[in-house]
CSV table of C-alpha atoms in Angstrom, one decimal:
chain,number,residue,atom,x,y,z
G,1,LEU,CA,98.3,231.3,126.3
G,2,PHE,CA,98.8,228.7,123.5
G,3,LYS,CA,101.9,226.3,124.1
G,4,LYS,CA,103.6,224.9,121.2
G,5,PRO,CA,103.2,221.0,121.0
G,6,LYS,CA,106.3,219.0,121.7
G,7,ARG,CA,107.7,216.7,118.9
G,8,ILE,CA,108.1,213.1,119.9
G,9,ASP,CA,109.3,210.5,117.4
G,10,VAL,CA,108.1,207.0,117.4
G,11,THR,CA,109.6,204.1,115.6
G,12,VAL,CA,107.5,200.9,115.2
G,13,GLU,CA,109.0,197.7,113.8
G,14,THR,CA,106.8,194.8,112.4
G,15,GLY,CA,108.4,191.4,112.6
G,16,SER,CA,109.5,189.3,109.7
G,17,LYS,CA,107.4,186.3,110.4
G,18,PHE,CA,104.9,185.2,107.6
G,19,LEU,CA,101.7,187.1,107.7
G,20,ALA,CA,103.2,189.4,110.4
G,21,GLY,CA,101.8,192.7,109.0
G,22,THR,CA,98.2,194.2,109.6
G,23,ASN,CA,95.9,196.9,107.9
G,24,ASP,CA,94.3,197.3,111.3
G,25,ALA,CA,94.3,200.6,113.1
G,26,ILE,CA,97.3,201.0,115.6
G,27,SER,CA,97.2,203.8,118.5
G,28,LEU,CA,99.6,204.7,121.3
G,29,LEU,CA,99.5,206.0,124.8
G,30,LEU,CA,102.7,207.1,126.3
G,31,ARG,CA,103.1,208.3,130.0
G,32,ASP,CA,106.2,209.9,131.1
G,33,SER,CA,108.0,209.8,134.5
G,34,GLN,CA,106.0,212.9,135.8
G,35,GLY,CA,102.5,211.2,134.8
G,36,VAL,CA,102.1,213.4,131.6
G,37,VAL,CA,100.2,211.5,128.9
G,38,CYS,CA,100.7,211.9,125.0
G,39,THR,CA,98.5,209.9,123.0
G,40,ALA,CA,98.3,209.0,119.0
G,41,GLU,CA,94.9,208.1,117.9
G,42,TYR,CA,96.0,206.3,114.5
G,43,LEU,CA,99.6,205.7,113.6
G,44,ASN,CA,99.1,205.9,109.9
G,45,ASN,CA,101.3,207.3,107.2
G,46,SER,CA,100.5,207.6,103.6
G,47,GLY,CA,100.9,204.1,102.0
G,48,ASP,CA,101.1,200.7,103.8
G,49,ASP,CA,102.1,200.9,107.5
G,50,HIS,CA,102.9,197.9,109.7
G,51,GLU,CA,103.7,195.5,106.8
G,52,ARG,CA,105.7,192.5,107.4
G,53,ASN,CA,109.4,193.2,108.0
G,54,SER,CA,108.9,196.9,108.0
G,55,ILE,CA,110.0,200.0,110.2
G,56,ASP,CA,107.6,202.7,110.3
G,57,LYS,CA,108.3,206.3,111.6
G,58,TYR,CA,105.9,208.8,113.2
G,59,ALA,CA,106.1,212.3,114.5
G,60,LEU,CA,103.7,212.9,117.4
G,61,CYS,CA,102.4,216.3,118.7
G,62,CYS,CA,102.6,215.9,122.5
G,63,PRO,CA,101.9,218.4,125.4
G,64,GLN,CA,104.9,220.9,126.1
G,65,ASP,CA,105.3,219.5,129.4
G,66,PHE,CA,105.6,215.8,128.1
G,67,ALA,CA,109.2,214.3,128.7
G,68,LYS,CA,110.8,217.4,130.1
G,69,THR,CA,113.4,215.2,131.9
G,70,ASN,CA,115.8,212.6,130.4
G,71,ASP,CA,114.1,209.9,132.4
G,72,SER,CA,112.5,207.1,130.4
G,73,LEU,CA,108.9,206.5,129.9
G,74,SER,CA,106.9,205.1,132.8
G,75,MET,CA,104.4,203.2,130.5
G,76,LEU,CA,103.6,202.5,126.9
G,77,ILE,CA,100.2,201.1,125.8
G,78,VAL,CA,99.6,199.8,122.2
G,79,GLY,CA,96.0,199.8,121.0
G,80,HIS,CA,95.2,197.3,117.9
G,81,LYS,CA,91.7,198.1,116.7
G,82,ARG,CA,90.1,195.7,114.2
G,83,GLY,CA,88.7,196.4,110.8
G,84,TYR,CA,89.6,200.0,109.9
G,85,LYS,CA,90.4,198.6,106.4
G,86,GLY,CA,88.0,195.6,106.9
G,87,GLY,CA,88.6,192.5,108.6
G,88,ALA,CA,91.0,191.8,111.7
G,89,ASP,CA,94.6,191.0,111.2
G,90,ASP,CA,97.0,189.5,113.7
G,91,TRP,CA,100.1,191.6,114.0
G,92,PHE,CA,103.6,190.6,115.0
G,93,VAL,CA,105.1,193.7,116.7
G,94,GLU,CA,109.1,193.3,117.0
G,95,ARG,CA,110.1,196.6,118.7
G,96,ILE,CA,108.9,200.1,119.6
G,97,GLU,CA,111.3,203.1,120.2
G,98,VAL,CA,110.4,206.7,121.4
G,99,HIS,CA,112.8,209.6,120.9
G,100,ARG,CA,112.7,213.3,122.0
G,101,LYS,CA,115.2,214.9,119.5
G,102,ASP,CA,118.3,212.7,119.8
G,103,PHE,CA,117.4,211.3,123.2
G,104,LEU,CA,116.1,207.8,123.6
G,105,LEU,CA,113.2,207.9,126.0
G,106,PHE,CA,112.1,204.3,125.5
G,107,THR,CA,112.9,201.0,123.7
G,108,TYR,CA,111.3,197.6,124.1
G,109,ARG,CA,111.5,194.3,122.1
G,110,PHE,CA,108.1,192.9,122.2
G,111,HIS,CA,108.5,190.2,119.7
G,112,ALA,CA,104.8,189.0,120.1
G,113,TRP,CA,101.7,188.4,118.2
G,114,THR,CA,98.7,190.4,118.9
G,115,ASN,CA,95.1,189.6,117.9
G,116,PRO,CA,92.5,192.4,118.0
G,117,GLY,CA,89.7,189.8,118.4
G,118,LYS,CA,91.4,188.7,121.7
G,119,ILE,CA,93.7,191.4,123.1
G,120,THR,CA,92.9,195.0,121.9
G,121,MET,CA,95.5,196.8,124.3
G,122,PHE,CA,98.8,195.7,125.5
G,123,GLY,CA,102.0,197.3,126.7
G,124,VAL,CA,104.6,197.7,129.1
G,125,SER,CA,104.9,199.4,132.5
G,126,LYS,CA,108.3,200.3,134.2
G,127,VAL,CA,109.2,198.5,137.3
G,128,THR,CA,112.5,199.7,138.0
G,129,SER,CA,114.0,203.3,137.3
G,130,SER,CA,117.0,204.1,135.1
G,131,HIS,CA,118.9,204.3,138.5
G,132,SER,CA,118.9,200.4,138.9
G,133,ASP,CA,122.2,198.4,139.2
G,134,ASN,CA,122.8,198.3,135.2
G,135,GLY,CA,121.6,201.9,134.7
G,136,GLU,CA,118.8,200.8,132.4
G,137,PRO,CA,115.1,200.8,133.2
G,138,SER,CA,113.1,197.5,133.5
G,139,TYR,CA,109.8,196.9,132.1
G,140,SER,CA,107.0,194.4,132.8
G,141,PHE,CA,104.7,193.3,129.9
G,142,ILE,CA,100.9,193.9,130.5
G,143,ARG,CA,97.7,192.9,128.6
G,144,LEU,CA,94.4,194.9,129.2
């Protein structure tokens, strides 16, 4: 039996620093608190994505079982692949947010440069649950 995919909305903010944008391919891997994974091979809308000082929005088709609860994501991995439009651009990623309908599943302020020639994957992994002292999950930055 075919299950209808679940829509997950992702917002990617590119920083305002000089030459912050990239034309390289950006992909995502999301893992929810139950271990269900959703991937986006290329985050690419029509026009220029990931330009300096831009906010780009994407709708992902995820498995129906993805993010069934209101728990935050346990992991988000960003892939930065060189050269799909030629060359390899550094990219200054400011923030990424993930929503299911009107519920915020994830937000993280990276405020960091990435270079596909040195680091092709990076992300964050949850180290505390949303049941911590301040009620917010805590994430640790990872480089792969």
